[in-house]
Amino acid sequence: MKPNAGMVTLALSKGRIFDETLPLLQAAGIKVLEDPEKSRKLILTTSRPEVRVIIVRATDVPTYVQYGGADLGVTGLDTLIEHGAAAGGGLYQPLDLQIARCRVSVAVRVDFDYASAVRQGSRLKVATKYVNIARDFFAAKGVHVDLIKLYGSMELAPLTGLADAIVDLVSTGNTLKANQLVEVERIMDISSRLVVNQAALKLKRDAIRPLIDSFAAAVGKLQPA
Ligand code: PRP
């Protein structure tokens, strides 16, 4: 028997996604009993004995759900798109949870003339964690780019001469401002999605379907359009 049989396992990442999923869980009558910021535990119990939360890295949420290590997960659209390019099926995406909203944008140093670089057809060096999103975006614009894959602190790339531009998440814009960078293109709006393992949805339908329904109701209530 699989170690999670009879259990519903929800994969979350620490930080904004965890914090903003809590009210949705609460609306579904589920209280997480441990705080991942205080405990080193990676499996958290909830007020419902048959529901548990696992804490994984944001980029690993789609992987856990796709391969059945978790039945459900909450993941940003950015992560989902980057994962999707490498993945097959198995992930059902029933719901935009409308949390952890931000955008993926292109940013450059304040003294870099992005518009004329694009106009002149210059080849741009672009550093990003979001290589698939960036590749598709610049290909559609007809801009030639050399993509440099980074795993964090993207803002440093234009400041150190590693790249001309970055493609990164922007929320308040404070990080860009603090590093003398400016947003020059908005690529897409991002929010977090509920993802569900398709096999689990069939096998554990009685447990999972009501959860999806209460998330859907909570999204409607908590975030009126
Ligand atoms: C994201 C992003 C920026 C920052 C933008 O990083 O990479 O650094 O948030 O937010 P702001 O516009 O409100 O300043 P995050 O904190 O998610 O961590 P990361 O570096 O691991 O991506």
JSON list of C-alpha atoms and ligand atoms in Angstrom, two decimals:
[
{"chain": "A", "resi": 1, "resn": "MET", "atom": "CA", "xyz": [0.00, 0.00, 0.00]},
{"chain": "A", "resi": 2, "resn": "LYS", "atom": "CA", "xyz": [1.27, 3.49, -0.80]},
{"chain": "A", "resi": 3, "resn": "PRO", "atom": "CA", "xyz": [2.30, 5.46, 2.30]},
{"chain": "A", "resi": 4, "resn": "ASN", "atom": "CA", "xyz": [-0.43, 8.02, 1.68]},
{"chain": "A", "resi": 5, "resn": "ALA", "atom": "CA", "xyz": [-3.34, 5.67, 0.99]},
{"chain": "A", "resi": 6, "resn": "GLY", "atom": "CA", "xyz": [-6.46, 6.76, 2.87]},
{"chain": "A", "resi": 7, "resn": "MET", "atom": "CA", "xyz": [-4.92, 10.19, 3.41]},
{"chain": "A", "resi": 8, "resn": "VAL", "atom": "CA", "xyz": [-5.35, 13.36, 1.44]},
{"chain": "A", "resi": 9, "resn": "THR", "atom": "CA", "xyz": [-1.98, 15.08, 1.04]},
{"chain": "A", "resi": 10, "resn": "LEU", "atom": "CA", "xyz": [-1.76, 18.75, 0.07]},
{"chain": "A", "resi": 11, "resn": "ALA", "atom": "CA", "xyz": [1.60, 20.12, -1.09]},
{"chain": "A", "resi": 12, "resn": "LEU", "atom": "CA", "xyz": [2.38, 23.74, -0.22]},
{"chain": "A", "resi": 13, "resn": "SER", "atom": "CA", "xyz": [5.51, 25.87, -0.27]},
{"chain": "A", "resi": 14, "resn": "LYS", "atom": "CA", "xyz": [6.55, 28.05, 2.64]},
{"chain": "A", "resi": 15, "resn": "GLY", "atom": "CA", "xyz": [5.95, 31.79, 2.54]},
{"chain": "A", "resi": 16, "resn": "ARG", "atom": "CA", "xyz": [3.29, 33.61, 0.60]},
{"chain": "A", "resi": 17, "resn": "ILE", "atom": "CA", "xyz": [1.58, 30.54, -0.85]},
{"chain": "A", "resi": 18, "resn": "PHE", "atom": "CA", "xyz": [1.36, 28.82, 2.54]},
{"chain": "A", "resi": 19, "resn": "ASP", "atom": "CA", "xyz": [0.14, 32.00, 4.28]},
{"chain": "A", "resi": 20, "resn": "GLU", "atom": "CA", "xyz": [-2.47, 32.80, 1.65]},
{"chain": "A", "resi": 21, "resn": "THR", "atom": "CA", "xyz": [-3.72, 29.19, 1.40]},
{"chain": "A", "resi": 22, "resn": "LEU", "atom": "CA", "xyz": [-4.48, 29.05, 5.15]},
{"chain": "A", "resi": 23, "resn": "PRO", "atom": "CA", "xyz": [-7.70, 31.10, 4.92]},
{"chain": "A", "resi": 24, "resn": "LEU", "atom": "CA", "xyz": [-8.91, 28.89, 2.07]},
{"chain": "A", "resi": 25, "resn": "LEU", "atom": "CA", "xyz": [-8.23, 25.79, 4.16]},
{"chain": "A", "resi": 26, "resn": "GLN", "atom": "CA", "xyz": [-9.96, 27.37, 7.11]},
{"chain": "A", "resi": 27, "resn": "ALA", "atom": "CA", "xyz": [-13.01, 28.06, 4.97]},
{"chain": "A", "resi": 28, "resn": "ALA", "atom": "CA", "xyz": [-12.99, 24.35, 4.13]},
{"chain": "A", "resi": 29, "resn": "GLY", "atom": "CA", "xyz": [-12.97, 23.59, 7.88]},
{"chain": "A", "resi": 30, "resn": "ILE", "atom": "CA", "xyz": [-9.29, 22.63, 7.94]},
{"chain": "A", "resi": 31, "resn": "LYS", "atom": "CA", "xyz": [-6.82, 24.14, 10.38]},
{"chain": "A", "resi": 32, "resn": "VAL", "atom": "CA", "xyz": [-3.11, 23.42, 9.97]},
{"chain": "A", "resi": 33, "resn": "LEU", "atom": "CA", "xyz": [-1.83, 22.52, 13.44]},
{"chain": "A", "resi": 34, "resn": "GLU", "atom": "CA", "xyz": [1.85, 23.38, 12.96]},
{"chain": "A", "resi": 35, "resn": "ASP", "atom": "CA", "xyz": [3.70, 26.44, 11.71]},
{"chain": "A", "resi": 36, "resn": "PRO", "atom": "CA", "xyz": [6.36, 25.61, 9.09]},
{"chain": "A", "resi": 37, "resn": "GLU", "atom": "CA", "xyz": [8.28, 28.77, 10.03]},
{"chain": "A", "resi": 38, "resn": "LYS", "atom": "CA", "xyz": [8.69, 27.49, 13.60]},
{"chain": "A", "resi": 39, "resn": "SER", "atom": "CA", "xyz": [8.97, 23.75, 13.09]},
{"chain": "A", "resi": 40, "resn": "ARG", "atom": "CA", "xyz": [11.46, 21.77, 10.99]},
{"chain": "A", "resi": 41, "resn": "LYS", "atom": "CA", "xyz": [8.75, 19.23, 10.24]},
{"chain": "A", "resi": 42, "resn": "LEU", "atom": "CA", "xyz": [7.90, 18.71, 6.60]},
{"chain": "A", "resi": 43, "resn": "ILE", "atom": "CA", "xyz": [4.63, 16.85, 7.18]},
{"chain": "A", "resi": 44, "resn": "LEU", "atom": "CA", "xyz": [2.11, 18.97, 9.05]},
{"chain": "A", "resi": 45, "resn": "THR", "atom": "CA", "xyz": [-1.01, 17.61, 10.68]},
{"chain": "A", "resi": 46, "resn": "THR", "atom": "CA", "xyz": [-4.35, 19.33, 10.40]},
{"chain": "A", "resi": 47, "resn": "SER", "atom": "CA", "xyz": [-7.56, 19.44, 12.40]},
{"chain": "A", "resi": 48, "resn": "ARG", "atom": "CA", "xyz": [-8.83, 16.74, 10.00]},
{"chain": "A", "resi": 49, "resn": "PRO", "atom": "CA", "xyz": [-6.98, 13.48, 10.72]},
{"chain": "A", "resi": 50, "resn": "GLU", "atom": "CA", "xyz": [-7.29, 12.35, 7.09]},
{"chain": "A", "resi": 51, "resn": "VAL", "atom": "CA", "xyz": [-5.81, 15.57, 5.67]},
{"chain": "A", "resi": 52, "resn": "ARG", "atom": "CA", "xyz": [-2.12, 16.47, 5.91]},
{"chain": "A", "resi": 53, "resn": "VAL", "atom": "CA", "xyz": [0.04, 19.21, 4.45]},
{"chain": "A", "resi": 54, "resn": "ILE", "atom": "CA", "xyz": [3.55, 18.63, 3.12]},
{"chain": "A", "resi": 55, "resn": "ILE", "atom": "CA", "xyz": [6.04, 21.46, 2.76]},
{"chain": "A", "resi": 56, "resn": "VAL", "atom": "CA", "xyz": [8.06, 21.34, -0.45]},
{"chain": "A", "resi": 57, "resn": "ARG", "atom": "CA", "xyz": [10.02, 23.83, -2.54]},
{"chain": "A", "resi": 58, "resn": "ALA", "atom": "CA", "xyz": [7.77, 25.93, -4.73]},
{"chain": "A", "resi": 59, "resn": "THR", "atom": "CA", "xyz": [9.22, 24.47, -7.93]},
{"chain": "A", "resi": 60, "resn": "ASP", "atom": "CA", "xyz": [8.66, 20.92, -6.63]},
{"chain": "A", "resi": 61, "resn": "VAL", "atom": "CA", "xyz": [4.91, 21.27, -5.99]},
{"chain": "A", "resi": 62, "resn": "PRO", "atom": "CA", "xyz": [3.85, 20.30, -9.57]},
{"chain": "A", "resi": 63, "resn": "THR", "atom": "CA", "xyz": [6.28, 17.35, -9.50]},
{"chain": "A", "resi": 64, "resn": "TYR", "atom": "CA", "xyz": [4.89, 16.01, -6.21]},
{"chain": "A", "resi": 65, "resn": "VAL", "atom": "CA", "xyz": [1.33, 16.27, -7.48]},
{"chain": "A", "resi": 66, "resn": "GLN", "atom": "CA", "xyz": [2.04, 14.92, -10.96]},
{"chain": "A", "resi": 67, "resn": "TYR", "atom": "CA", "xyz": [3.70, 11.76, -9.64]},
{"chain": "A", "resi": 68, "resn": "GLY", "atom": "CA", "xyz": [1.30, 11.21, -6.74]},
{"chain": "A", "resi": 69, "resn": "GLY", "atom": "CA", "xyz": [3.57, 12.17, -3.82]},
{"chain": "A", "resi": 70, "resn": "ALA", "atom": "CA", "xyz": [0.77, 14.61, -3.03]},
{"chain": "A", "resi": 71, "resn": "ASP", "atom": "CA", "xyz": [-2.86, 14.50, -4.12]},
{"chain": "A", "resi": 72, "resn": "LEU", "atom": "CA", "xyz": [-3.26, 18.25, -4.41]},
{"chain": "A", "resi": 73, "resn": "GLY", "atom": "CA", "xyz": [-1.01, 21.27, -4.39]},
{"chain": "A", "resi": 74, "resn": "VAL", "atom": "CA", "xyz": [-0.98, 25.02, -4.64]},
{"chain": "A", "resi": 75, "resn": "THR", "atom": "CA", "xyz": [1.46, 26.49, -7.13]},
{"chain": "A", "resi": 76, "resn": "GLY", "atom": "CA", "xyz": [2.04, 29.73, -8.99]},
{"chain": "A", "resi": 77, "resn": "LEU", "atom": "CA", "xyz": [1.10, 29.89, -12.67]},
{"chain": "A", "resi": 78, "resn": "ASP", "atom": "CA", "xyz": [4.76, 30.80, -13.35]},
{"chain": "A", "resi": 79, "resn": "THR", "atom": "CA", "xyz": [5.97, 27.56, -11.75]},
{"chain": "A", "resi": 80, "resn": "LEU", "atom": "CA", "xyz": [3.26, 25.59, -13.51]},
{"chain": "A", "resi": 81, "resn": "ILE", "atom": "CA", "xyz": [4.20, 26.94, -16.94]},
{"chain": "A", "resi": 82, "resn": "GLU", "atom": "CA", "xyz": [7.90, 26.23, -16.38]},
{"chain": "A", "resi": 83, "resn": "HIS", "atom": "CA", "xyz": [7.08, 22.73, -15.14]},
{"chain": "A", "resi": 84, "resn": "GLY", "atom": "CA", "xyz": [4.57, 22.11, -17.92]},
{"chain": "A", "resi": 85, "resn": "ALA", "atom": "CA", "xyz": [7.19, 22.50, -20.60]},
{"chain": "A", "resi": 86, "resn": "ALA", "atom": "CA", "xyz": [9.00, 19.45, -19.25]},
{"chain": "A", "resi": 87, "resn": "ALA", "atom": "CA", "xyz": [6.02, 17.44, -18.07]},
{"chain": "A", "resi": 88, "resn": "GLY", "atom": "CA", "xyz": [3.46, 15.10, -19.52]},
{"chain": "A", "resi": 89, "resn": "GLY", "atom": "CA", "xyz": [-0.13, 14.89, -18.29]},
{"chain": "A", "resi": 90, "resn": "GLY", "atom": "CA", "xyz": [-1.46, 13.84, -14.91]},
{"chain": "A", "resi": 91, "resn": "LEU", "atom": "CA", "xyz": [-2.11, 17.30, -13.53]},
{"chain": "A", "resi": 92, "resn": "TYR", "atom": "CA", "xyz": [-5.67, 18.54, -13.31]},
{"chain": "A", "resi": 93, "resn": "GLN", "atom": "CA", "xyz": [-5.98, 22.31, -12.78]},
{"chain": "A", "resi": 94, "resn": "PRO", "atom": "CA", "xyz": [-9.49, 22.97, -11.59]},
{"chain": "A", "resi": 95, "resn": "LEU", "atom": "CA", "xyz": [-9.13, 26.35, -9.94]},
{"chain": "A", "resi": 96, "resn": "ASP", "atom": "CA", "xyz": [-7.48, 29.75, -10.00]},
{"chain": "A", "resi": 97, "resn": "LEU", "atom": "CA", "xyz": [-7.19, 30.47, -6.27]},
{"chain": "A", "resi": 98, "resn": "GLN", "atom": "CA", "xyz": [-6.54, 34.16, -6.96]},
{"chain": "A", "resi": 99, "resn": "ILE", "atom": "CA", "xyz": [-3.87, 34.33, -4.27]},
{"chain": "A", "resi": 100, "resn": "ALA", "atom": "CA", "xyz": [-0.17, 35.30, -4.33]},
{"chain": "A", "resi": 101, "resn": "ARG", "atom": "CA", "xyz": [-0.87, 37.63, -7.23]},
{"chain": "A", "resi": 102, "resn": "CYS", "atom": "CA", "xyz": [2.07, 39.17, -9.05]},
{"chain": "A", "resi": 103, "resn": "ARG", "atom": "CA", "xyz": [3.37, 39.44, -12.60]},
{"chain": "A", "resi": 104, "resn": "VAL", "atom": "CA", "xyz": [6.26, 38.25, -14.70]},
{"chain": "A", "resi": 105, "resn": "SER", "atom": "CA", "xyz": [8.07, 41.22, -16.23]},
{"chain": "A", "resi": 106, "resn": "VAL", "atom": "CA", "xyz": [11.17, 42.25, -18.10]},
{"chain": "A", "resi": 107, "resn": "ALA", "atom": "CA", "xyz": [13.39, 44.65, -16.17]},
{"chain": "A", "resi": 108, "resn": "VAL", "atom": "CA", "xyz": [16.61, 46.45, -17.03]},
{"chain": "A", "resi": 109, "resn": "ARG", "atom": "CA", "xyz": [18.99, 48.96, -15.44]},
{"chain": "A", "resi": 110, "resn": "VAL", "atom": "CA", "xyz": [17.56, 52.46, -15.36]},
{"chain": "A", "resi": 111, "resn": "ASP", "atom": "CA", "xyz": [20.32, 53.60, -17.73]},
{"chain": "A", "resi": 112, "resn": "PHE", "atom": "CA", "xyz": [19.74, 50.84, -20.32]},
{"chain": "A", "resi": 113, "resn": "ASP", "atom": "CA", "xyz": [17.73, 51.90, -23.36]},
{"chain": "A", "resi": 114, "resn": "TYR", "atom": "CA", "xyz": [15.66, 48.74, -23.83]},
{"chain": "A", "resi": 115, "resn": "ALA", "atom": "CA", "xyz": [13.31, 50.24, -26.43]},
{"chain": "A", "resi": 116, "resn": "SER", "atom": "CA", "xyz": [16.09, 51.20, -28.80]},
{"chain": "A", "resi": 117, "resn": "ALA", "atom": "CA", "xyz": [17.96, 47.91, -28.24]},
{"chain": "A", "resi": 118, "resn": "VAL", "atom": "CA", "xyz": [14.77, 46.11, -29.34]},
{"chain": "A", "resi": 119, "resn": "ARG", "atom": "CA", "xyz": [14.19, 48.53, -32.22]},
{"chain": "A", "resi": 120, "resn": "GLN", "atom": "CA", "xyz": [17.73, 48.05, -33.50]},
{"chain": "A", "resi": 121, "resn": "GLY", "atom": "CA", "xyz": [17.38, 44.27, -33.35]},
{"chain": "A", "resi": 122, "resn": "SER", "atom": "CA", "xyz": [20.24, 43.91, -30.86]},
{"chain": "A", "resi": 123, "resn": "ARG", "atom": "CA", "xyz": [20.84, 40.50, -29.36]},
{"chain": "A", "resi": 124, "resn": "LEU", "atom": "CA", "xyz": [19.90, 40.71, -25.67]},
{"chain": "A", "resi": 125, "resn": "LYS", "atom": "CA", "xyz": [21.40, 38.78, -22.79]},
{"chain": "A", "resi": 126, "resn": "VAL", "atom": "CA", "xyz": [18.52, 37.86, -20.50]},
{"chain": "A", "resi": 127, "resn": "ALA", "atom": "CA", "xyz": [18.97, 36.26, -17.08]},
{"chain": "A", "resi": 128, "resn": "THR", "atom": "CA", "xyz": [16.03, 34.43, -15.57]},
{"chain": "A", "resi": 129, "resn": "LYS", "atom": "CA", "xyz": [14.69, 31.53, -13.59]},
{"chain": "A", "resi": 130, "resn": "TYR", "atom": "CA", "xyz": [11.78, 31.45, -16.10]},
{"chain": "A", "resi": 131, "resn": "VAL", "atom": "CA", "xyz": [13.54, 30.32, -19.24]},
{"chain": "A", "resi": 132, "resn": "ASN", "atom": "CA", "xyz": [10.47, 28.89, -20.97]},
{"chain": "A", "resi": 133, "resn": "ILE", "atom": "CA", "xyz": [8.33, 31.95, -20.34]},
{"chain": "A", "resi": 134, "resn": "ALA", "atom": "CA", "xyz": [11.19, 34.22, -21.44]},
{"chain": "A", "resi": 135, "resn": "ARG", "atom": "CA", "xyz": [11.99, 32.16, -24.56]},
{"chain": "A", "resi": 136, "resn": "ASP", "atom": "CA", "xyz": [8.36, 32.17, -25.72]},
{"chain": "A", "resi": 137, "resn": "PHE", "atom": "CA", "xyz": [7.90, 35.86, -25.00]},
{"chain": "A", "resi": 138, "resn": "PHE", "atom": "CA", "xyz": [10.97, 37.06, -26.89]},
{"chain": "A", "resi": 139, "resn": "ALA", "atom": "CA", "xyz": [10.39, 34.60, -29.74]},
{"chain": "A", "resi": 140, "resn": "ALA", "atom": "CA", "xyz": [6.87, 36.00, -30.21]},
{"chain": "A", "resi": 141, "resn": "LYS", "atom": "CA", "xyz": [8.35, 39.52, -30.29]},
{"chain": "A", "resi": 142, "resn": "GLY", "atom": "CA", "xyz": [11.03, 38.47, -32.76]},
{"chain": "A", "resi": 143, "resn": "VAL", "atom": "CA", "xyz": [13.80, 39.55, -30.39]},
{"chain": "A", "resi": 144, "resn": "HIS", "atom": "CA", "xyz": [16.96, 37.44, -30.35]},
{"chain": "A", "resi": 145, "resn": "VAL", "atom": "CA", "xyz": [18.07, 36.56, -26.86]},
{"chain": "A", "resi": 146, "resn": "ASP", "atom": "CA", "xyz": [20.78, 34.60, -25.10]},
{"chain": "A", "resi": 147, "resn": "LEU", "atom": "CA", "xyz": [19.11, 33.16, -22.02]},
{"chain": "A", "resi": 148, "resn": "ILE", "atom": "CA", "xyz": [21.11, 32.71, -18.83]},
{"chain": "A", "resi": 149, "resn": "LYS", "atom": "CA", "xyz": [19.47, 30.43, -16.29]},
{"chain": "A", "resi": 150, "resn": "LEU", "atom": "CA", "xyz": [19.68, 31.64, -12.70]},
{"chain": "A", "resi": 151, "resn": "TYR", "atom": "CA", "xyz": [18.08, 30.26, -9.54]},
{"chain": "A", "resi": 152, "resn": "GLY", "atom": "CA", "xyz": [17.68, 33.47, -7.51]},
{"chain": "A", "resi": 153, "resn": "SER", "atom": "CA", "xyz": [18.78, 37.08, -6.97]},
{"chain": "A", "resi": 154, "resn": "MET", "atom": "CA", "xyz": [18.09, 37.82, -10.63]},
{"chain": "A", "resi": 155, "resn": "GLU", "atom": "CA", "xyz": [18.33, 41.55, -9.91]},
{"chain": "A", "resi": 156, "resn": "LEU", "atom": "CA", "xyz": [22.10, 41.22, -9.65]},
{"chain": "A", "resi": 157, "resn": "ALA", "atom": "CA", "xyz": [22.53, 40.15, -13.25]},
{"chain": "A", "resi": 158, "resn": "PRO", "atom": "CA", "xyz": [22.13, 43.57, -14.94]},
{"chain": "A", "resi": 159, "resn": "LEU", "atom": "CA", "xyz": [24.03, 45.26, -12.10]},
{"chain": "A", "resi": 160, "resn": "THR", "atom": "CA", "xyz": [27.09, 43.06, -12.53]},
{"chain": "A", "resi": 161, "resn": "GLY", "atom": "CA", "xyz": [27.10, 42.98, -16.35]},
{"chain": "A", "resi": 162, "resn": "LEU", "atom": "CA", "xyz": [26.02, 39.34, -16.48]},
{"chain": "A", "resi": 163, "resn": "ALA", "atom": "CA", "xyz": [22.93, 40.29, -18.50]},
{"chain": "A", "resi": 164, "resn": "ASP", "atom": "CA", "xyz": [21.18, 43.25, -20.17]},
{"chain": "A", "resi": 165, "resn": "ALA", "atom": "CA", "xyz": [17.78, 42.31, -18.82]},
{"chain": "A", "resi": 166, "resn": "ILE", "atom": "CA", "xyz": [16.02, 39.99, -16.41]},
{"chain": "A", "resi": 167, "resn": "VAL", "atom": "CA", "xyz": [12.69, 38.24, -16.52]},
{"chain": "A", "resi": 168, "resn": "ASP", "atom": "CA", "xyz": [11.40, 37.98, -12.97]},
{"chain": "A", "resi": 169, "resn": "LEU", "atom": "CA", "xyz": [8.38, 38.19, -10.72]},
{"chain": "A", "resi": 170, "resn": "VAL", "atom": "CA", "xyz": [7.30, 41.66, -9.70]},
{"chain": "A", "resi": 171, "resn": "SER", "atom": "CA", "xyz": [4.82, 42.26, -6.94]},
{"chain": "A", "resi": 172, "resn": "THR", "atom": "CA", "xyz": [5.18, 45.65, -5.25]},
{"chain": "A", "resi": 173, "resn": "GLY", "atom": "CA", "xyz": [8.12, 46.68, -7.45]},
{"chain": "A", "resi": 174, "resn": "ASN", "atom": "CA", "xyz": [10.19, 47.45, -4.34]},
{"chain": "A", "resi": 175, "resn": "THR", "atom": "CA", "xyz": [12.96, 44.97, -5.16]},
{"chain": "A", "resi": 176, "resn": "LEU", "atom": "CA", "xyz": [13.47, 46.49, -8.61]},
{"chain": "A", "resi": 177, "resn": "LYS", "atom": "CA", "xyz": [13.47, 50.01, -7.20]},
{"chain": "A", "resi": 178, "resn": "ALA", "atom": "CA", "xyz": [15.96, 49.12, -4.47]},
{"chain": "A", "resi": 179, "resn": "ASN", "atom": "CA", "xyz": [18.34, 47.84, -7.14]},
{"chain": "A", "resi": 180, "resn": "GLN", "atom": "CA", "xyz": [17.98, 50.70, -9.65]},
{"chain": "A", "resi": 181, "resn": "LEU", "atom": "CA", "xyz": [16.09, 48.53, -12.10]},
{"chain": "A", "resi": 182, "resn": "VAL", "atom": "CA", "xyz": [12.99, 49.44, -14.06]},
{"chain": "A", "resi": 183, "resn": "GLU", "atom": "CA", "xyz": [10.16, 47.31, -15.43]},
{"chain": "A", "resi": 184, "resn": "VAL", "atom": "CA", "xyz": [9.99, 47.66, -19.21]},
{"chain": "A", "resi": 185, "resn": "GLU", "atom": "CA", "xyz": [7.53, 44.94, -20.23]},
{"chain": "A", "resi": 186, "resn": "ARG", "atom": "CA", "xyz": [4.80, 43.09, -18.44]},
{"chain": "A", "resi": 187, "resn": "ILE", "atom": "CA", "xyz": [4.75, 39.51, -19.75]},
{"chain": "A", "resi": 188, "resn": "MET", "atom": "CA", "xyz": [1.87, 37.97, -17.80]},
{"chain": "A", "resi": 189, "resn": "ASP", "atom": "CA", "xyz": [-0.20, 38.20, -14.66]},
{"chain": "A", "resi": 190, "resn": "ILE", "atom": "CA", "xyz": [0.36, 35.43, -12.14]},
{"chain": "A", "resi": 191, "resn": "SER", "atom": "CA", "xyz": [-1.75, 33.91, -9.39]},
{"chain": "A", "resi": 192, "resn": "SER", "atom": "CA", "xyz": [-1.69, 30.57, -7.63]},
{"chain": "A", "resi": 193, "resn": "ARG", "atom": "CA", "xyz": [-3.54, 27.55, -8.97]},
{"chain": "A", "resi": 194, "resn": "LEU", "atom": "CA", "xyz": [-4.89, 24.44, -7.32]},
{"chain": "A", "resi": 195, "resn": "VAL", "atom": "CA", "xyz": [-3.44, 21.36, -9.00]},
{"chain": "A", "resi": 196, "resn": "VAL", "atom": "CA", "xyz": [-4.77, 17.86, -8.47]},
{"chain": "A", "resi": 197, "resn": "ASN", "atom": "CA", "xyz": [-3.37, 14.45, -9.34]},
{"chain": "A", "resi": 198, "resn": "GLN", "atom": "CA", "xyz": [-5.82, 12.98, -11.84]},
{"chain": "A", "resi": 199, "resn": "ALA", "atom": "CA", "xyz": [-5.55, 9.39, -10.59]},
{"chain": "A", "resi": 200, "resn": "ALA", "atom": "CA", "xyz": [-6.02, 10.53, -6.97]},
{"chain": "A", "resi": 201, "resn": "LEU", "atom": "CA", "xyz": [-9.11, 12.47, -7.99]},
{"chain": "A", "resi": 202, "resn": "LYS", "atom": "CA", "xyz": [-10.61, 9.23, -9.29]},
{"chain": "A", "resi": 203, "resn": "LEU", "atom": "CA", "xyz": [-9.47, 6.99, -6.42]},
{"chain": "A", "resi": 204, "resn": "LYS", "atom": "CA", "xyz": [-10.18, 9.44, -3.57]},
{"chain": "A", "resi": 205, "resn": "ARG", "atom": "CA", "xyz": [-13.01, 11.35, -5.19]},
{"chain": "A", "resi": 206, "resn": "ASP", "atom": "CA", "xyz": [-15.20, 11.39, -2.05]},
{"chain": "A", "resi": 207, "resn": "ALA", "atom": "CA", "xyz": [-12.46, 13.13, -0.07]},
{"chain": "A", "resi": 208, "resn": "ILE", "atom": "CA", "xyz": [-11.00, 15.37, -2.76]},
{"chain": "A", "resi": 209, "resn": "ARG", "atom": "CA", "xyz": [-14.09, 16.65, -4.60]},
{"chain": "A", "resi": 210, "resn": "PRO", "atom": "CA", "xyz": [-15.60, 18.34, -1.51]},
{"chain": "A", "resi": 211, "resn": "LEU", "atom": "CA", "xyz": [-12.23, 19.97, -0.85]},
{"chain": "A", "resi": 212, "resn": "ILE", "atom": "CA", "xyz": [-12.11, 21.42, -4.38]},
{"chain": "A", "resi": 213, "resn": "ASP", "atom": "CA", "xyz": [-15.71, 22.60, -3.99]},
{"chain": "A", "resi": 214, "resn": "SER", "atom": "CA", "xyz": [-15.04, 24.37, -0.69]},
{"chain": "A", "resi": 215, "resn": "PHE", "atom": "CA", "xyz": [-11.90, 26.01, -2.12]},
{"chain": "A", "resi": 216, "resn": "ALA", "atom": "CA", "xyz": [-14.01, 27.20, -5.06]},
{"chain": "A", "resi": 217, "resn": "ALA", "atom": "CA", "xyz": [-16.67, 28.59, -2.71]},
{"chain": "A", "resi": 218, "resn": "ALA", "atom": "CA", "xyz": [-14.01, 30.24, -0.52]},
{"chain": "A", "resi": 219, "resn": "VAL", "atom": "CA", "xyz": [-12.32, 31.88, -3.51]},
{"chain": "A", "resi": 220, "resn": "GLY", "atom": "CA", "xyz": [-15.67, 33.36, -4.50]},
{"chain": "A", "resi": 221, "resn": "LYS", "atom": "CA", "xyz": [-16.30, 34.59, -0.97]},
{"chain": "A", "resi": 222, "resn": "LEU", "atom": "CA", "xyz": [-12.83, 35.76, 0.03]},
{"chain": "A", "resi": 223, "resn": "GLN", "atom": "CA", "xyz": [-11.93, 37.46, -3.23]},
{"chain": "A", "resi": 224, "resn": "PRO", "atom": "CA", "xyz": [-15.05, 38.91, -4.82]},
{"chain": "A", "resi": 225, "resn": "ALA", "atom": "CA", "xyz": [-14.43, 39.75, -8.47]},
{"chain": "B", "resi": 1, "resn": "PRP", "atom": "C1", "xyz": [10.33, 37.55, -5.86]},
{"chain": "B", "resi": 1, "resn": "PRP", "atom": "C2", "xyz": [11.06, 38.07, -7.08]},
{"chain": "B", "resi": 1, "resn": "PRP", "atom": "C3", "xyz": [11.58, 39.42, -6.64]},
{"chain": "B", "resi": 1, "resn": "PRP", "atom": "C4", "xyz": [10.57, 39.84, -5.58]},
{"chain": "B", "resi": 1, "resn": "PRP", "atom": "C5", "xyz": [9.64, 40.85, -6.16]},
{"chain": "B", "resi": 1, "resn": "PRP", "atom": "O1", "xyz": [11.22, 36.89, -5.06]},
{"chain": "B", "resi": 1, "resn": "PRP", "atom": "O2", "xyz": [12.09, 37.19, -7.49]},
{"chain": "B", "resi": 1, "resn": "PRP", "atom": "O3", "xyz": [12.87, 39.31, -6.11]},
{"chain": "B", "resi": 1, "resn": "PRP", "atom": "O4", "xyz": [9.82, 38.69, -5.20]},
{"chain": "B", "resi": 1, "resn": "PRP", "atom": "O5", "xyz": [8.75, 41.33, -5.19]},
{"chain": "B", "resi": 1, "resn": "PRP", "atom": "P1", "xyz": [8.48, 42.90, -5.03]},
{"chain": "B", "resi": 1, "resn": "PRP", "atom": "O6", "xyz": [8.13, 43.42, -6.40]},
{"chain": "B", "resi": 1, "resn": "PRP", "atom": "O7", "xyz": [7.30, 42.98, -4.09]},
{"chain": "B", "resi": 1, "resn": "PRP", "atom": "O8", "xyz": [9.69, 43.54, -4.47]},
{"chain": "B", "resi": 1, "resn": "PRP", "atom": "P2", "xyz": [10.72, 35.93, -3.89]},
{"chain": "B", "resi": 1, "resn": "PRP", "atom": "O9", "xyz": [10.67, 36.70, -2.64]},
{"chain": "B", "resi": 1, "resn": "PRP", "atom": "O10", "xyz": [9.46, 35.25, -4.31]},
{"chain": "B", "resi": 1, "resn": "PRP", "atom": "O11", "xyz": [11.88, 34.90, -3.77]},
{"chain": "B", "resi": 1, "resn": "PRP", "atom": "P3", "xyz": [12.86, 34.27, -4.88]},
{"chain": "B", "resi": 1, "resn": "PRP", "atom": "O12", "xyz": [14.03, 35.18, -4.93]},
{"chain": "B", "resi": 1, "resn": "PRP", "atom": "O13", "xyz": [13.17, 32.91, -4.32]},
{"chain": "B", "resi": 1, "resn": "PRP", "atom": "O14", "xyz": [12.11, 34.19, -6.18]}
]
